[in-house]
Coordinates of C-alpha atoms in Angstrom, one line a residue:
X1 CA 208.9 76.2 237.7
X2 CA 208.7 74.5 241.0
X3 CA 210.0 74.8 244.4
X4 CA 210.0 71.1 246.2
X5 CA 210.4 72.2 249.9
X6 CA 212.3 69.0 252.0
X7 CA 210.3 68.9 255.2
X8 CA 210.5 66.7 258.5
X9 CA 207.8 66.2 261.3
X10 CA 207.2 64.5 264.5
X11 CA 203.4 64.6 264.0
X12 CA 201.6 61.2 263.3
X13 CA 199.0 62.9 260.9
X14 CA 197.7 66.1 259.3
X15 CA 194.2 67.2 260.4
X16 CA 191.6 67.2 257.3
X17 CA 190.7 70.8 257.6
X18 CA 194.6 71.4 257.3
X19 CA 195.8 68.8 254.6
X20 CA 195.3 72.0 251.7
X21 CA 194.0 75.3 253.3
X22 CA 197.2 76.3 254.4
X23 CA 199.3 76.4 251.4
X24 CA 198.0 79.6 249.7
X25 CA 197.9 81.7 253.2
X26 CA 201.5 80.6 253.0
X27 CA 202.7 81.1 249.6
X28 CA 201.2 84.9 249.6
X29 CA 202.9 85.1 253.3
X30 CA 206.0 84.0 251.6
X31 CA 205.4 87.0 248.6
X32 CA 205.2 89.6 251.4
X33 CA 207.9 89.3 252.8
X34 CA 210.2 89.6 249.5
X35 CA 207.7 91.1 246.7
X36 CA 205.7 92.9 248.8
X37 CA 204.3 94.8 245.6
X38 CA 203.8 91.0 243.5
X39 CA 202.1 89.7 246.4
X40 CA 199.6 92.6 246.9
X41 CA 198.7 92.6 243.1
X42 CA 198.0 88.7 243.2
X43 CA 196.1 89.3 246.2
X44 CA 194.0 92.1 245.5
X45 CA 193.3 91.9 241.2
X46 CA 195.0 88.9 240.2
X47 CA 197.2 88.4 237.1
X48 CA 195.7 89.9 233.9
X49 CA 193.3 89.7 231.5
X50 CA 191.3 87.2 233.6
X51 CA 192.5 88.3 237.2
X52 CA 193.5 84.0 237.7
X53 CA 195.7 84.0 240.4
X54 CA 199.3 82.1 238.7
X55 CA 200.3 79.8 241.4
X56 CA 199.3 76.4 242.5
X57 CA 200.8 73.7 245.8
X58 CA 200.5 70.6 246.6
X59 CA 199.7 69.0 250.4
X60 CA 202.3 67.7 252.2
X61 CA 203.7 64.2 251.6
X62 CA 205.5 61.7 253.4
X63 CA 206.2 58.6 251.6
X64 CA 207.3 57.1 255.2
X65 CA 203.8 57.5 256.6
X66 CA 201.9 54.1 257.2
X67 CA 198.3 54.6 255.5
X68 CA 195.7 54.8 257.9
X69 CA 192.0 54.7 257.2
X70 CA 190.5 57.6 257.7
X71 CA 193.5 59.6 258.6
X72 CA 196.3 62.0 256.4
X73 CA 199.5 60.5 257.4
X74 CA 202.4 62.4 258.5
X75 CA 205.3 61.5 260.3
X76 CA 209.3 61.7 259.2
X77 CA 210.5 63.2 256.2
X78 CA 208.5 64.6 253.5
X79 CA 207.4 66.9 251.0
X80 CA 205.6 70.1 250.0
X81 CA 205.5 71.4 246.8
X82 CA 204.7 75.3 245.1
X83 CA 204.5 76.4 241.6
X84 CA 204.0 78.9 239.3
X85 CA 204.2 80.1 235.4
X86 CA 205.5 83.6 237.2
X87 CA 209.4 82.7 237.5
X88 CA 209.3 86.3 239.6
X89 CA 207.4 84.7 242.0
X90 CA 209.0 81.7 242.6
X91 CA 212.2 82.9 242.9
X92 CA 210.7 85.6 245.7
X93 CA 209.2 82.2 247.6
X94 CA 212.7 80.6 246.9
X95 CA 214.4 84.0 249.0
X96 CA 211.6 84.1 251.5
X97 CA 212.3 80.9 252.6
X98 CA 216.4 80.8 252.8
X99 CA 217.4 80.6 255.8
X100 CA 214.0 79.8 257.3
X101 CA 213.5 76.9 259.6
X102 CA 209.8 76.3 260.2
X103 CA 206.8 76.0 258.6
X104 CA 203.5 76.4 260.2
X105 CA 200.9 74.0 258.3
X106 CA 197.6 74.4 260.1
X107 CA 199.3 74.1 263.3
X108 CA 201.5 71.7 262.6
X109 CA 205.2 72.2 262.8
X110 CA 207.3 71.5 259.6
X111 CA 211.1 71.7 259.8
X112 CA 212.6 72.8 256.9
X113 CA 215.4 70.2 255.3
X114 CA 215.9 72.0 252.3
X115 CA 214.5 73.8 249.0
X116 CA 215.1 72.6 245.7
X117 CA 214.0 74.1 241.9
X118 CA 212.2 72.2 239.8
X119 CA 211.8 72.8 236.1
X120 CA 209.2 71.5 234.1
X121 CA 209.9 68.9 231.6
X122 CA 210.7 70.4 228.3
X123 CA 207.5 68.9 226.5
X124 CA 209.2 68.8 223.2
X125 CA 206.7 67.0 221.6
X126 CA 203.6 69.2 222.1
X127 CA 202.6 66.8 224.0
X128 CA 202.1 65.8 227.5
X129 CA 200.0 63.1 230.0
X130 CA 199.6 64.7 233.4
X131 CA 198.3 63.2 236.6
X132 CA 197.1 65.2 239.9
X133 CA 197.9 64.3 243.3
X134 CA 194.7 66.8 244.4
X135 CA 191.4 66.9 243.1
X136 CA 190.7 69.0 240.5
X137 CA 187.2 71.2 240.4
X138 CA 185.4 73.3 238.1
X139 CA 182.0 74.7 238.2
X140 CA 179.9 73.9 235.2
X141 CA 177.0 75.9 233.9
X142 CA 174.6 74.7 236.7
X143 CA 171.7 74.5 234.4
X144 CA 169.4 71.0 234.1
X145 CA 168.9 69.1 231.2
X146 CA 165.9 72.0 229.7
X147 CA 168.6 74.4 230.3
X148 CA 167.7 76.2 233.3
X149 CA 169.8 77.0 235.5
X150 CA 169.1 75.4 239.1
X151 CA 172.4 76.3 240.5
X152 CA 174.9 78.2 241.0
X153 CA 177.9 76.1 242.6
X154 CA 177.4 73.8 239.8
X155 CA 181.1 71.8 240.8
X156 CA 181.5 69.4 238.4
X157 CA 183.0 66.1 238.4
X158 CA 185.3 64.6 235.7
X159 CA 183.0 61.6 234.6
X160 CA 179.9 64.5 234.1
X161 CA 179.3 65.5 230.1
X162 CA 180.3 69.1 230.5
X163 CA 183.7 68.9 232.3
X164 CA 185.5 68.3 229.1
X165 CA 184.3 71.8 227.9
X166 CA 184.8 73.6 231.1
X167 CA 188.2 71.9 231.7
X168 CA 189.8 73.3 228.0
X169 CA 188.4 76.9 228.6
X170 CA 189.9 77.3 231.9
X171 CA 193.2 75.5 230.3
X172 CA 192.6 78.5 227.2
X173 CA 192.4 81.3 229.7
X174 CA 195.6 80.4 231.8
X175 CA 197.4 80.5 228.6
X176 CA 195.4 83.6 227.7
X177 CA 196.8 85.3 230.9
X178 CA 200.2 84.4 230.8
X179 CA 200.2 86.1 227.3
X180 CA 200.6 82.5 225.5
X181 CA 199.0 80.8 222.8
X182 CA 195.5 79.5 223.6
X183 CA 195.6 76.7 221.6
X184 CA 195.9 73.8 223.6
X185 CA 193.3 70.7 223.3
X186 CA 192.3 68.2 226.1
X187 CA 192.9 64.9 224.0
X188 CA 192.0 62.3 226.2
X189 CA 190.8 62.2 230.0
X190 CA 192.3 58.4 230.8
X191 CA 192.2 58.1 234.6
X192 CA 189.5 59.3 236.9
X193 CA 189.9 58.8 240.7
X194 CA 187.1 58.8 243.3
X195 CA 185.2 62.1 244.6
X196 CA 187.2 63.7 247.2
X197 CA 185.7 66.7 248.9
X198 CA 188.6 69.3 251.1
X199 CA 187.6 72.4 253.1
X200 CA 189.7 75.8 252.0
X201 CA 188.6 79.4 252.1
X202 CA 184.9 79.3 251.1
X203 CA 183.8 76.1 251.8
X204 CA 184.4 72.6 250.8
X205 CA 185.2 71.9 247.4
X206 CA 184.5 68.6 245.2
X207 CA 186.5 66.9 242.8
X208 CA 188.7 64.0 241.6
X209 CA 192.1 63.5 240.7
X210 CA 192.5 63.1 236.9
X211 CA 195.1 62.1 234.5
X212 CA 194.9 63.7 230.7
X213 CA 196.3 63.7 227.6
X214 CA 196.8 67.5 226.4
X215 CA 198.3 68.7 223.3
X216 CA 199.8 72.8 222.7
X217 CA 202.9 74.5 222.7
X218 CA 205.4 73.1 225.0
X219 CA 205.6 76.6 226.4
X220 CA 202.1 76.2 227.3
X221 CA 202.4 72.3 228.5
X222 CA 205.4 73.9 231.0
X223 CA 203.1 76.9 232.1
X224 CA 200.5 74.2 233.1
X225 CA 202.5 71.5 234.3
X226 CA 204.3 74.8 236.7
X227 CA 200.6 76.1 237.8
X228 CA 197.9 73.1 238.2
X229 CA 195.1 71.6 236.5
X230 CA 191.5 72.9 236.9
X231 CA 190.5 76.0 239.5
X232 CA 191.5 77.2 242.7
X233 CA 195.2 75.7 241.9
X234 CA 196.0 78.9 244.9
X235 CA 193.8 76.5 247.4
X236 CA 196.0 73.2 246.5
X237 CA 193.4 71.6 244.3
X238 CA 194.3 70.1 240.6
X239 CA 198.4 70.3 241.6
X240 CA 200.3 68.0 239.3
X241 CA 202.5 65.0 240.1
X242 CA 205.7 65.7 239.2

């Protein structure tokens, strides 16, 4: 499930530093104030049996927004998106935010229009192509070609032999967490975008939006399309296009 939050601005553009790094200061901001006892488990120990934290957002968009080189548009109406697997904790975003007016992203102000639910599509088919809007990153094994590791923020891009690997297991443990079948298969990886590098809690993190063929249970497909591709979904990377 998704909550697509209707925003309006009247600034021209979105600092770098800001385009991502607010979002999960916000969402567990949000969980405070209406699940104070969700938020503070997510926070501190994460969701069982692999302590992943079950949420994922997107940047801010405004389709109005002339491109600019070299800057993140902004300007008009837009978009920001949150999701998670966790209906419990959409729904306390969804009541933390009624009747709210402003958002504070990185400093700059977003005027609340409205908030709409999202559901995932039903995936009927066990099937499903997804496409990220954000990067998505994984750390590999950060070992060289004799197997020793040189490493250890081994970040991996999509085009590199061992992201395929990586990429399943962390799909395996998300399902694994949410108490759902592991079995779900990366079929096909059949877009790659370029290397895009955003600063969040930690550091800069590398990656590249993706688009991927995956095959499970359509539970699984929902909880996935609901949560994001790849890690550090809570930071805005791998967050899917709906």
């Amino acid at each position: 499930m998704r909550l697509r939050v209707g925003v309006v601005t009247a600034a021209v553009e979105l600092p770098w530093p800001a385009v991502l790094a607010p979002g999960r200061g916000l969402a567990y901001e949000l969980l405070s104030r209406t699940a104070t006892k969700l938020g503070g488990q997510l926070h501190s120990s994460g969701w069982r049996p692999h302590a992943m934290m079950p949420f994922g957002h997107g940047a801010p968009v405004f389709a109005g927004a002339g491109r600019r080189r070299g800057v993140y548009a902004a300007g008009g109406s837009g978009v920001v998106e949150f999701g998670s697997p966790l209906m419990a904790v959409v729904e306390a975003w969804a009541l933390a935010l009624r009747g709210r007016e402003l958002i504070d992203w990185g400093g700059v102000a977003l005027r609340i229009t409205g908030v709409q639910p999202v559901d995932p599509p039903d995936f009927a088919s066990g099937h499903a192509r997804l496409r990220t809007e954000t990067p998505v990153v994984m750390k590999g094994s950060g070992r060289d070609g004799q197997g020793v590791r040189s490493t250890r923020q081994a970040w991996l891009l999509p085009t590199e032999p061992e992201f395929p690997a990586y990429f399943q297991q962390n799909l395996r443990r998300k399902a694994q967490t949410l108490g759902l079948s592991p079995e779900i298969k990366v079929d096909a990886i059949t877009w790659v975008g370029p290397k895009r590098s955003f600063v969040v809690g930690g550091g800069a993190k590398p990656g590249a939006a993706v688009e991927v063929e995956l095959s499970g249970e359509p539970q699984v497909l929902q909880a996935v399309w609901s949560w994001g591709l790849g890690q550090a979904n809570a930071a805005g990377f791998g967050w899917v296009t709906a």
